[in-house]
């Protein structure tokens, strides 16, 4: 990538060492790049497949002690020739932009990190997070808007959907492959006899992440309202990140327990048997909250040391108190032809009880995998631009 007309003082400088090169950036920051790291990240046509953009180079063919035969830089980036070794190379080139955005120092990685913005309900409204169905189905910009709402806030809405069965799958497939589960490609949420799921009764549902007993709960969830004529049955969405942050600041010991202690979640029925252990709160290596696996109906039996159980129950109850508090709950009523779309790891959903004798209520739902969802979003953002950054 060429960056014309740089002043000499704008151009980073190299300080070579025995096993790595230090880049001194124009703002005075330094970053260190091992020669082995530079060698294995070579993008010449011998080392990286030009179409697949995957590494062809064999890690074992590079001596761990490799150092450049020559290294130089200009206003665009760094050029390296390597001494003869077991892997052919046409010579390596790394633009300053590529090197800058791949600095490995922890502080640089944290500067690049995109953190989700936690929300409580006061600043939310359905209209400002909604996209029209036919626009999303035919235009890339409206679709991108929907995906960006879900990526940023964890939730989005689609309005004007045909009130026809299975339309939810057409919407999901506009975004990615459907992620199937033990409920199949899609599911119908209505009160029925022999319900194989609490959602198929008229009962209230506490805030939960769907299918919490699975090792990998589904990523992004769609719930399309086809009929909502019963009394009750309000929808609720809750931001797990906001709730877990609240717990961390009010009760750090409870947060610590829920984010480190694995407990069992189980779904067992005639036709399936799905049992896994996981933490309730999912925290990454930097302490940032990624989401939750909260499913009061599928928790347990709690199989941690009896001496720890009361602490666990206190912590879990505290978390549920936060998740069910008015400030955290975004409550609304879905009308026929509306669909809620949410990140099932980050967002908990719930509903109030409804009275099936007062009218019919029918939703249809399905999921797509989170990786495929984010992939679609990033490709739309790229809008056909070259991904082969060097
Ligand atoms: C579900 C569910 C909510 C609703 O089916 O997983 O939580 O509003 N449904 O019926
Ligand atoms: Zn659910």
Short mmCIF file of C-alpha atoms and ligand atoms in Angstrom, two decimals:
data_model
loop_
_atom_site.label_atom_id
_atom_site.label_comp_id
_atom_site.label_asym_id
_atom_site.label_seq_id
_atom_site.Cartn_x
_atom_site.Cartn_y
_atom_site.Cartn_z
CA UNK A 1 0.00 0.00 0.00
CA UNK A 2 1.74 3.21 -1.03
CA UNK A 3 1.69 6.24 1.21
CA UNK A 4 3.00 9.13 -0.88
CA UNK A 5 4.80 12.31 0.19
CA UNK A 6 5.88 11.33 3.66
CA UNK A 7 8.34 13.61 5.41
CA UNK A 8 11.53 11.86 6.52
CA UNK A 9 10.47 12.34 10.16
CA UNK A 10 7.16 10.58 9.40
CA UNK A 11 8.92 7.44 8.25
CA UNK A 12 9.52 4.81 10.93
CA UNK A 13 13.12 3.78 11.63
CA UNK A 14 14.62 0.31 12.05
CA UNK A 15 17.04 -0.74 14.78
CA UNK A 16 18.27 -4.25 14.01
CA UNK A 17 19.20 -6.72 16.76
CA UNK A 18 20.41 -10.31 16.75
CA UNK A 19 16.99 -12.02 16.77
CA UNK A 20 14.59 -9.18 15.98
CA UNK A 21 14.18 -5.71 14.58
CA UNK A 22 12.83 -2.81 16.57
CA UNK A 23 10.65 -0.31 14.72
CA UNK A 24 10.73 3.22 16.09
CA UNK A 25 7.44 4.77 15.02
CA UNK A 26 7.19 8.52 14.27
CA UNK A 27 5.35 9.13 17.55
CA UNK A 28 8.28 7.63 19.48
CA UNK A 29 6.64 4.27 20.21
CA UNK A 30 8.62 1.09 19.62
CA UNK A 31 7.56 -2.33 18.46
CA UNK A 32 9.69 -5.46 18.29
CA UNK A 33 9.34 -8.01 15.51
CA UNK A 34 11.21 -11.31 15.72
CA UNK A 35 12.97 -12.39 12.52
CA UNK A 36 11.28 -15.78 12.79
CA UNK A 37 7.92 -13.96 12.99
CA UNK A 38 8.76 -11.85 9.95
CA UNK A 39 9.93 -14.89 8.01
CA UNK A 40 6.81 -16.94 8.70
CA UNK A 41 4.62 -13.96 7.79
CA UNK A 42 6.14 -13.58 4.35
CA UNK A 43 3.50 -12.89 1.68
CA UNK A 44 5.51 -13.65 -1.45
CA UNK A 45 3.89 -16.09 -3.88
CA UNK A 46 6.19 -18.91 -2.69
CA UNK A 47 5.20 -18.52 0.95
CA UNK A 48 1.52 -17.50 0.79
CA UNK A 49 -0.93 -18.89 -1.75
CA UNK A 50 -1.96 -15.88 -3.87
CA UNK A 51 -5.63 -16.93 -4.16
CA UNK A 52 -6.37 -18.82 -0.95
CA UNK A 53 -4.22 -16.33 1.01
CA UNK A 54 -3.15 -19.12 3.30
CA UNK A 55 0.37 -19.99 4.36
CA UNK A 56 2.14 -22.58 2.19
CA UNK A 57 5.43 -22.09 3.98
CA UNK A 58 6.44 -24.93 6.30
CA UNK A 59 7.20 -23.71 9.83
CA UNK A 60 9.73 -26.54 10.22
CA UNK A 61 11.69 -25.35 7.17
CA UNK A 62 12.64 -22.07 8.87
CA UNK A 63 15.60 -22.20 11.27
CA UNK A 64 14.55 -20.73 14.62
CA UNK A 65 17.70 -18.60 14.51
CA UNK A 66 17.00 -17.17 11.06
CA UNK A 67 18.14 -13.57 10.51
CA UNK A 68 17.91 -11.46 7.33
CA UNK A 69 20.65 -11.53 4.70
CA UNK A 70 19.59 -7.93 4.08
CA UNK A 71 16.97 -5.63 5.58
CA UNK A 72 16.06 -2.16 4.39
CA UNK A 73 13.16 0.23 4.61
CA UNK A 74 11.72 3.04 2.54
CA UNK A 75 8.71 5.31 2.87
CA UNK A 76 6.34 2.40 2.20
CA UNK A 77 7.66 -0.37 4.38
CA UNK A 78 10.33 -2.97 5.06
CA UNK A 79 12.10 -5.25 2.56
CA UNK A 80 13.95 -8.39 3.64
CA UNK A 81 16.04 -10.94 1.75
CA UNK A 82 16.59 -14.18 3.63
CA UNK A 83 19.72 -16.38 3.54
CA UNK A 84 19.33 -19.79 1.80
CA UNK A 85 17.34 -22.28 3.89
CA UNK A 86 14.94 -25.16 3.23
CA UNK A 87 12.05 -22.98 2.04
CA UNK A 88 12.14 -20.92 -1.16
CA UNK A 89 11.24 -17.26 -0.83
CA UNK A 90 11.07 -14.48 -3.38
CA UNK A 91 11.91 -11.88 -0.72
CA UNK A 92 9.60 -10.38 1.88
CA UNK A 93 7.87 -7.02 1.96
CA UNK A 94 5.77 -5.61 4.82
CA UNK A 95 4.05 -2.23 4.53
CA UNK A 96 4.20 0.10 7.53
CA UNK A 97 0.42 -0.16 7.73
CA UNK A 98 0.58 -3.95 7.94
CA UNK A 99 3.31 -3.87 10.57
CA UNK A 100 1.61 -1.16 12.60
CA UNK A 101 -1.70 -3.00 12.75
CA UNK A 102 0.00 -6.22 13.82
CA UNK A 103 2.22 -4.99 16.62
CA UNK A 104 2.20 -7.80 19.16
CA UNK A 105 2.93 -5.84 22.34
CA UNK A 106 0.01 -6.15 24.77
CA UNK A 107 -0.56 -2.38 24.91
CA UNK A 108 -0.83 -2.16 21.09
CA UNK A 109 -3.20 -5.14 21.00
CA UNK A 110 -5.42 -3.52 23.63
CA UNK A 111 -5.44 -0.22 21.70
CA UNK A 112 -6.73 -2.09 18.65
CA UNK A 113 -9.33 -4.06 20.54
CA UNK A 114 -12.99 -3.28 19.81
CA UNK A 115 -14.96 -3.49 23.02
CA UNK A 116 -18.72 -3.81 23.07
CA UNK A 117 -20.63 -0.86 24.56
CA UNK A 118 -22.78 -2.08 27.42
CA UNK A 119 -26.30 -0.67 27.61
CA UNK A 120 -29.00 -0.27 30.20
CA UNK A 121 -32.51 0.42 28.95
CA UNK A 122 -32.85 4.17 29.29
CA UNK A 123 -31.30 5.01 25.92
CA UNK A 124 -32.92 2.31 23.78
CA UNK A 125 -35.85 2.35 21.45
CA UNK A 126 -36.97 -0.22 18.96
CA UNK A 127 -37.44 2.19 16.04
CA UNK A 128 -33.83 3.36 16.03
CA UNK A 129 -32.60 -0.24 15.83
CA UNK A 130 -35.01 -1.37 13.10
CA UNK A 131 -34.51 -2.18 9.44
CA UNK A 132 -37.26 -2.88 6.91
CA UNK A 133 -37.41 -6.50 5.71
CA UNK A 134 -37.59 -5.90 1.96
CA UNK A 135 -34.81 -3.31 2.18
CA UNK A 136 -32.60 -5.72 4.11
CA UNK A 137 -33.38 -8.54 1.68
CA UNK A 138 -32.49 -6.51 -1.41
CA UNK A 139 -29.96 -3.84 -0.38
CA UNK A 140 -26.52 -4.30 1.10
CA UNK A 141 -26.58 -0.98 3.00
CA UNK A 142 -29.76 -1.77 4.99
CA UNK A 143 -28.45 -5.26 5.65
CA UNK A 144 -25.17 -3.82 6.88
CA UNK A 145 -27.10 -1.46 9.14
CA UNK A 146 -28.93 -4.41 10.73
CA UNK A 147 -25.72 -6.39 11.21
CA UNK A 148 -23.97 -3.37 12.69
CA UNK A 149 -26.81 -2.88 15.25
CA UNK A 150 -26.45 -6.49 16.34
CA UNK A 151 -22.67 -6.25 16.44
CA UNK A 152 -22.64 -3.00 18.38
CA UNK A 153 -25.66 -3.18 20.70
CA UNK A 154 -26.21 -6.93 20.55
CA UNK A 155 -29.75 -6.39 19.21
CA UNK A 156 -31.59 -5.30 16.08
CA UNK A 157 -35.14 -5.51 14.72
CA UNK A 158 -36.61 -6.28 11.33
CA UNK A 159 -40.03 -4.85 10.53
CA UNK A 160 -42.44 -5.40 7.66
CA UNK A 161 -41.74 -9.11 7.43
CA UNK A 162 -44.34 -11.21 5.64
CA UNK A 163 -46.51 -12.98 8.18
CA UNK A 164 -45.72 -16.31 6.61
CA UNK A 165 -44.24 -19.38 8.17
CA UNK A 166 -40.52 -19.99 7.65
CA UNK A 167 -39.82 -16.41 6.58
CA UNK A 168 -37.42 -16.27 9.52
CA UNK A 169 -35.16 -18.71 7.67
CA UNK A 170 -35.13 -16.54 4.55
CA UNK A 171 -33.94 -13.62 6.68
CA UNK A 172 -31.28 -15.72 8.43
CA UNK A 173 -30.07 -17.15 5.13
CA UNK A 174 -29.67 -13.67 3.71
CA UNK A 175 -26.95 -13.33 6.37
CA UNK A 176 -25.31 -16.74 6.75
CA UNK A 177 -25.84 -20.47 6.88
CA UNK A 178 -28.44 -21.55 9.40
CA UNK A 179 -26.95 -23.04 12.56
CA UNK A 180 -28.95 -26.15 13.36
CA UNK A 181 -29.52 -27.53 16.83
CA UNK A 182 -31.37 -30.38 18.53
CA UNK A 183 -34.53 -28.40 17.68
CA UNK A 184 -33.71 -28.65 13.97
CA UNK A 185 -33.23 -25.88 11.40
CA UNK A 186 -35.89 -23.70 12.96
CA UNK A 187 -38.40 -23.87 15.80
CA UNK A 188 -41.97 -22.79 16.43
CA UNK A 189 -42.65 -21.09 19.75
CA UNK A 190 -46.27 -21.61 20.74
CA UNK A 191 -48.08 -23.04 23.70
CA UNK A 192 -48.75 -26.73 23.04
CA UNK A 193 -49.33 -30.02 24.84
CA UNK A 194 -46.27 -32.20 25.55
CA UNK A 195 -44.00 -29.16 25.34
CA UNK A 196 -40.37 -30.26 24.95
CA UNK A 197 -39.20 -26.82 26.03
CA UNK A 198 -40.49 -24.31 28.60
CA UNK A 199 -40.80 -21.77 25.79
CA UNK A 200 -43.59 -23.93 24.32
CA UNK A 201 -45.75 -23.33 27.39
CA UNK A 202 -47.46 -20.07 28.32
CA UNK A 203 -45.13 -19.56 31.28
CA UNK A 204 -42.92 -16.55 31.86
CA UNK A 205 -39.30 -17.15 30.87
CA UNK A 206 -36.51 -15.69 33.00
CA UNK A 207 -33.63 -13.99 31.19
CA UNK A 208 -31.62 -16.69 29.47
CA UNK A 209 -29.19 -17.46 26.68
CA UNK A 210 -30.67 -20.14 24.45
CA UNK A 211 -29.41 -23.71 24.50
CA UNK A 212 -27.03 -23.11 27.37
CA UNK A 213 -26.44 -26.82 27.80
CA UNK A 214 -24.62 -27.06 24.47
CA UNK A 215 -20.84 -26.83 24.40
CA UNK A 216 -21.24 -24.10 21.77
CA UNK A 217 -24.59 -22.39 22.23
CA UNK A 218 -25.91 -20.93 18.97
CA UNK A 219 -24.55 -17.53 17.96
CA UNK A 220 -27.15 -15.10 16.67
CA UNK A 221 -30.83 -15.69 17.26
CA UNK A 222 -33.87 -14.62 15.22
CA UNK A 223 -37.38 -14.61 16.70
CA UNK A 224 -40.09 -13.67 14.21
CA UNK A 225 -43.55 -12.85 15.51
CA UNK A 226 -46.34 -14.31 13.36
CA UNK A 227 -49.23 -13.88 15.77
CA UNK A 228 -49.34 -12.07 19.10
CA UNK A 229 -53.00 -11.88 20.04
CA UNK A 230 -52.79 -13.30 23.56
CA UNK A 231 -52.80 -11.19 26.71
CA UNK A 232 -49.24 -10.96 28.09
CA UNK A 233 -46.24 -12.38 26.25
CA UNK A 234 -44.15 -9.19 26.32
CA UNK A 235 -40.57 -9.58 25.08
CA UNK A 236 -37.54 -8.63 27.15
CA UNK A 237 -33.88 -8.22 26.17
CA UNK A 238 -31.08 -7.73 28.67
CA UNK A 239 -27.42 -6.90 28.07
CA UNK A 240 -25.29 -9.56 29.79
CA UNK A 241 -22.26 -7.31 29.67
CA UNK A 242 -24.04 -4.53 31.59
CA UNK A 243 -25.36 -7.02 34.16
CA UNK A 244 -22.00 -8.72 34.65
CA UNK A 245 -20.24 -5.32 34.95
CA UNK A 246 -22.77 -4.33 37.59
CA UNK A 247 -22.10 -7.57 39.47
CA UNK A 248 -18.33 -7.06 39.20
CA UNK A 249 -18.54 -3.60 40.74
CA UNK A 250 -21.10 -4.49 43.47
CA UNK A 251 -19.96 -7.94 44.42
CA UNK A 252 -16.49 -8.80 43.04
CA UNK A 253 -16.40 -12.19 44.81
CA UNK A 254 -19.68 -13.22 43.18
CA UNK A 255 -18.36 -12.11 39.81
CA UNK A 256 -15.14 -14.06 40.35
CA UNK A 257 -17.09 -17.21 41.20
CA UNK A 258 -19.47 -16.99 38.24
CA UNK A 259 -16.64 -16.28 35.82
CA UNK A 260 -14.26 -19.03 37.00
CA UNK A 261 -16.34 -21.85 38.41
CA UNK A 262 -17.70 -24.35 35.89
CA UNK A 263 -21.11 -25.81 36.60
CA UNK A 264 -23.22 -28.31 34.72
CA UNK A 265 -26.03 -27.36 32.36
CA UNK A 266 -28.26 -30.12 31.02
CA UNK A 267 -31.04 -30.71 28.50
CA UNK A 268 -32.33 -34.24 28.70
CA UNK A 269 -35.44 -35.46 26.91
CA UNK A 270 -36.70 -38.51 25.00
CA UNK A 271 -34.75 -37.56 21.90
CA UNK A 272 -31.67 -35.76 23.20
CA UNK A 273 -29.10 -35.76 25.96
CA UNK A 274 -26.90 -32.68 26.06
CA UNK A 275 -24.82 -32.00 29.17
CA UNK A 276 -21.82 -29.70 29.52
CA UNK A 277 -19.92 -27.80 32.19
CA UNK A 278 -19.18 -24.12 31.70
CA UNK A 279 -18.94 -20.84 33.57
CA UNK A 280 -21.99 -18.58 33.80
CA UNK A 281 -20.01 -15.47 32.84
CA UNK A 282 -17.55 -15.61 29.97
CA UNK A 283 -14.52 -13.35 30.42
CA UNK A 284 -11.57 -13.06 28.06
CA UNK A 285 -7.86 -12.91 28.86
CA UNK A 286 -8.05 -9.13 29.40
CA UNK A 287 -10.92 -9.33 31.88
CA UNK A 288 -13.44 -8.04 29.30
CA UNK A 289 -16.87 -9.64 29.56
CA UNK A 290 -17.84 -11.48 26.37
CA UNK A 291 -21.26 -12.70 27.41
CA UNK A 292 -23.01 -15.23 29.58
CA UNK A 293 -24.33 -18.75 29.62
CA UNK A 294 -27.28 -18.10 31.84
CA UNK A 295 -30.16 -20.53 31.72
CA UNK A 296 -32.01 -20.94 35.00
CA UNK A 297 -34.10 -23.76 33.53
CA UNK A 298 -31.10 -25.82 32.38
CA UNK A 299 -28.69 -25.21 35.25
CA UNK A 300 -27.46 -28.18 37.18
CA UNK A 301 -27.74 -30.21 39.20
CA UNK A 302 -25.05 -27.94 40.63
CA UNK A 303 -22.08 -30.25 41.06
CA UNK A 304 -19.47 -28.15 42.74
CA UNK A 305 -18.09 -28.84 46.22
CA UNK A 306 -20.92 -28.59 48.79
CA UNK A 307 -18.83 -26.04 50.74
CA UNK A 308 -18.91 -23.78 47.66
CA UNK A 309 -22.53 -24.29 46.71
CA UNK A 310 -24.05 -21.61 48.92
CA UNK A 311 -21.56 -19.05 47.59
CA UNK A 312 -22.50 -20.11 44.08
CA UNK A 313 -26.24 -19.82 44.74
CA UNK A 314 -25.78 -16.39 46.34
CA UNK A 315 -23.77 -15.22 43.34
CA UNK A 316 -26.20 -16.68 40.79
CA UNK A 317 -29.21 -15.16 42.58
CA UNK A 318 -27.45 -11.78 42.74
CA UNK A 319 -26.83 -11.98 39.00
CA UNK A 320 -30.48 -12.87 38.33
CA UNK A 321 -31.63 -10.00 40.55
CA UNK A 322 -29.60 -7.63 38.38
CA UNK A 323 -30.82 -9.22 35.13
CA UNK A 324 -34.45 -8.95 36.20
CA UNK A 325 -34.19 -5.37 37.51
CA UNK A 326 -36.18 -2.70 35.68
CA UNK A 327 -33.09 -0.68 34.68
CA UNK A 328 -31.58 -3.64 32.85
CA UNK A 329 -34.67 -4.89 31.04
CA UNK A 330 -35.55 -3.58 27.61
CA UNK A 331 -39.24 -4.52 27.41
CA UNK A 332 -41.42 -4.28 24.32
CA UNK A 333 -44.18 -6.08 22.55
CA UNK A 334 -43.46 -7.67 19.19
CA UNK A 335 -46.22 -7.30 16.61
CA UNK A 336 -46.95 -9.73 13.77
CA UNK A 337 -44.36 -9.12 11.05
CA UNK A 338 -41.60 -8.01 13.44
CA UNK A 339 -38.49 -9.98 14.24
CA UNK A 340 -35.93 -9.54 17.00
CA UNK A 341 -32.34 -10.42 16.15
CA UNK A 342 -29.80 -10.71 18.93
CA UNK A 343 -26.39 -12.04 19.86
CA UNK A 344 -27.26 -15.08 21.94
CA UNK A 345 -23.95 -15.01 23.82
CA UNK A 346 -24.12 -11.37 24.79
CA UNK A 347 -27.86 -10.79 25.17
CA UNK A 348 -30.26 -12.63 27.45
CA UNK A 349 -33.89 -12.77 26.38
CA UNK A 350 -37.03 -13.35 28.40
CA UNK A 351 -40.78 -13.02 28.12
CA UNK A 352 -43.70 -12.46 30.41
CA UNK A 353 -46.37 -15.14 30.82
CA UNK A 354 -49.30 -15.10 28.41
CA UNK A 355 -52.83 -16.36 28.54
CA UNK A 356 -53.38 -18.83 25.68
CA UNK A 357 -57.14 -18.75 26.21
CA UNK A 358 -57.19 -15.03 25.34
CA UNK A 359 -55.68 -15.44 21.86
CA UNK A 360 -53.00 -17.14 19.82
CA UNK A 361 -49.26 -16.39 20.09
CA UNK A 362 -46.83 -17.85 17.52
CA UNK A 363 -43.16 -17.00 16.99
CA UNK A 364 -40.68 -18.81 14.76
CA UNK A 365 -36.97 -18.82 15.46
CA UNK A 366 -33.64 -19.96 14.12
CA UNK A 367 -29.94 -19.21 14.56
CA UNK A 368 -26.83 -18.43 12.57
CA UNK A 369 -23.31 -19.05 13.76
CA UNK A 370 -21.63 -15.96 15.22
CA UNK A 371 -18.45 -16.38 13.16
CA UNK A 372 -20.45 -16.46 9.93
CA UNK A 373 -22.46 -13.45 11.06
CA UNK A 374 -19.32 -11.40 11.80
CA UNK A 375 -17.76 -12.60 8.57
CA UNK A 376 -20.74 -11.31 6.58
CA UNK A 377 -20.55 -7.99 8.41
CA UNK A 378 -16.84 -7.55 7.73
CA UNK A 379 -17.16 -8.50 4.07
CA UNK A 380 -20.00 -5.99 3.65
CA UNK A 381 -17.87 -3.35 5.37
CA UNK A 382 -15.00 -4.14 3.03
CA UNK A 383 -17.33 -3.68 0.05
CA UNK A 384 -15.22 -5.62 -2.40
CA UNK A 385 -11.91 -4.02 -1.33
CA UNK A 386 -8.79 -6.21 -1.51
CA UNK A 387 -8.26 -8.24 1.66
CA UNK A 388 -4.70 -9.19 0.70
CA UNK A 389 -3.09 -6.66 3.01
CA UNK A 390 0.69 -6.86 2.96
C1 LIG B 1 -37.34 -19.17 23.04
C2 LIG B 1 -37.80 -17.98 23.78
C3 LIG B 1 -39.27 -16.10 23.82
C4 LIG B 1 -40.68 -15.75 23.49
O1 LIG B 1 -38.12 -19.73 22.27
O2 LIG B 1 -36.17 -19.52 23.20
O3 LIG B 1 -37.11 -17.58 24.66
O4 LIG B 1 -40.96 -14.55 23.44
N1 LIG B 1 -38.94 -17.40 23.38
O5 LIG B 1 -41.50 -16.63 23.29
ZN1 LIG B 2 -35.10 -18.56 24.51
#
